XYZ file of C-alpha atoms in Angstrom:
83
model
C -33.963 14.850 1.132
C -34.059 12.668 4.201
C -32.509 14.078 7.318
C -29.445 12.458 8.756
C -27.332 13.153 11.778
C -23.745 14.101 11.052
C -21.421 14.888 13.928
C -18.290 16.852 13.257
C -15.129 17.209 15.251
C -11.846 19.045 14.861
C -8.866 18.415 17.055
C -5.139 18.872 17.391
C -4.931 16.334 20.192
C -6.131 12.955 21.378
C -8.709 11.816 23.876
C -8.732 8.552 25.771
C -9.299 5.896 23.094
C -12.000 4.145 25.118
C -14.129 7.294 25.381
C -13.738 8.106 21.683
C -14.622 4.540 20.693
C -17.689 4.525 22.964
C -18.924 7.776 21.374
C -18.258 6.383 17.887
C -20.090 3.137 18.684
C -23.074 5.037 20.100
C -23.259 7.220 16.983
C -23.025 4.165 14.739
C -25.864 2.408 16.587
C -28.220 5.335 16.058
C -27.251 5.720 12.401
C -25.235 8.919 12.821
C -22.009 9.650 11.000
C -18.896 11.235 12.505
C -16.575 13.211 10.221
C -13.422 14.895 11.463
C -10.604 17.301 10.719
C -7.226 16.438 12.220
C -4.871 19.366 12.712
C -1.205 18.427 12.950
C 0.883 15.412 12.033
C -0.452 12.490 9.967
C -0.667 10.423 13.151
C -3.550 12.641 14.315
C -5.613 11.665 11.266
C -4.693 8.011 11.757
C -5.808 8.183 15.398
C -9.175 9.674 14.437
C -9.727 6.995 11.790
C -8.926 4.257 14.296
C -10.894 5.585 17.287
C -13.455 8.256 16.435
C -14.795 8.282 12.867
C -17.766 6.056 12.049
C -18.025 3.731 9.059
C -18.873 5.957 6.111
C -17.307 8.954 7.834
C -14.093 10.640 6.779
C -11.055 12.429 8.142
C -9.441 15.436 6.507
C -5.899 16.311 7.525
C -4.773 19.909 7.987
C -1.052 20.371 8.510
C -1.618 23.242 10.929
C -4.240 25.828 11.904
C -3.277 27.975 8.904
C -4.547 25.099 6.693
C -7.773 24.774 8.677
C -9.950 27.058 6.479
C -9.100 24.986 3.392
C -9.890 21.807 5.344
C -13.297 23.208 6.316
C -14.048 24.000 2.657
C -13.045 20.458 1.664
C -15.196 18.982 4.452
C -18.236 20.957 3.350
C -17.686 19.979 -0.286
C -17.520 16.282 0.631
C -20.607 16.475 2.833
C -22.704 18.288 0.235
C -21.533 15.897 -2.504
C -22.522 12.871 -0.401
C -26.170 13.964 -0.060
């Protein structure tokens, strides 16, 4: 299998949109993918989709940190299935 760069982030907060978008754009230009787990309200997942995740990347929502282990399992399943 060909190697590919996949960056992963988890957050329960926001960063400045400009910084997140610059990082996303840089990753996109070099062919990397950014996937993310948003912990908290649905707005957190929406923010990541709008500002941080690359085309082809995905966001998984976890309601709270207690749901985080299940979100990690789902993330790994999606990443392995996409290879």
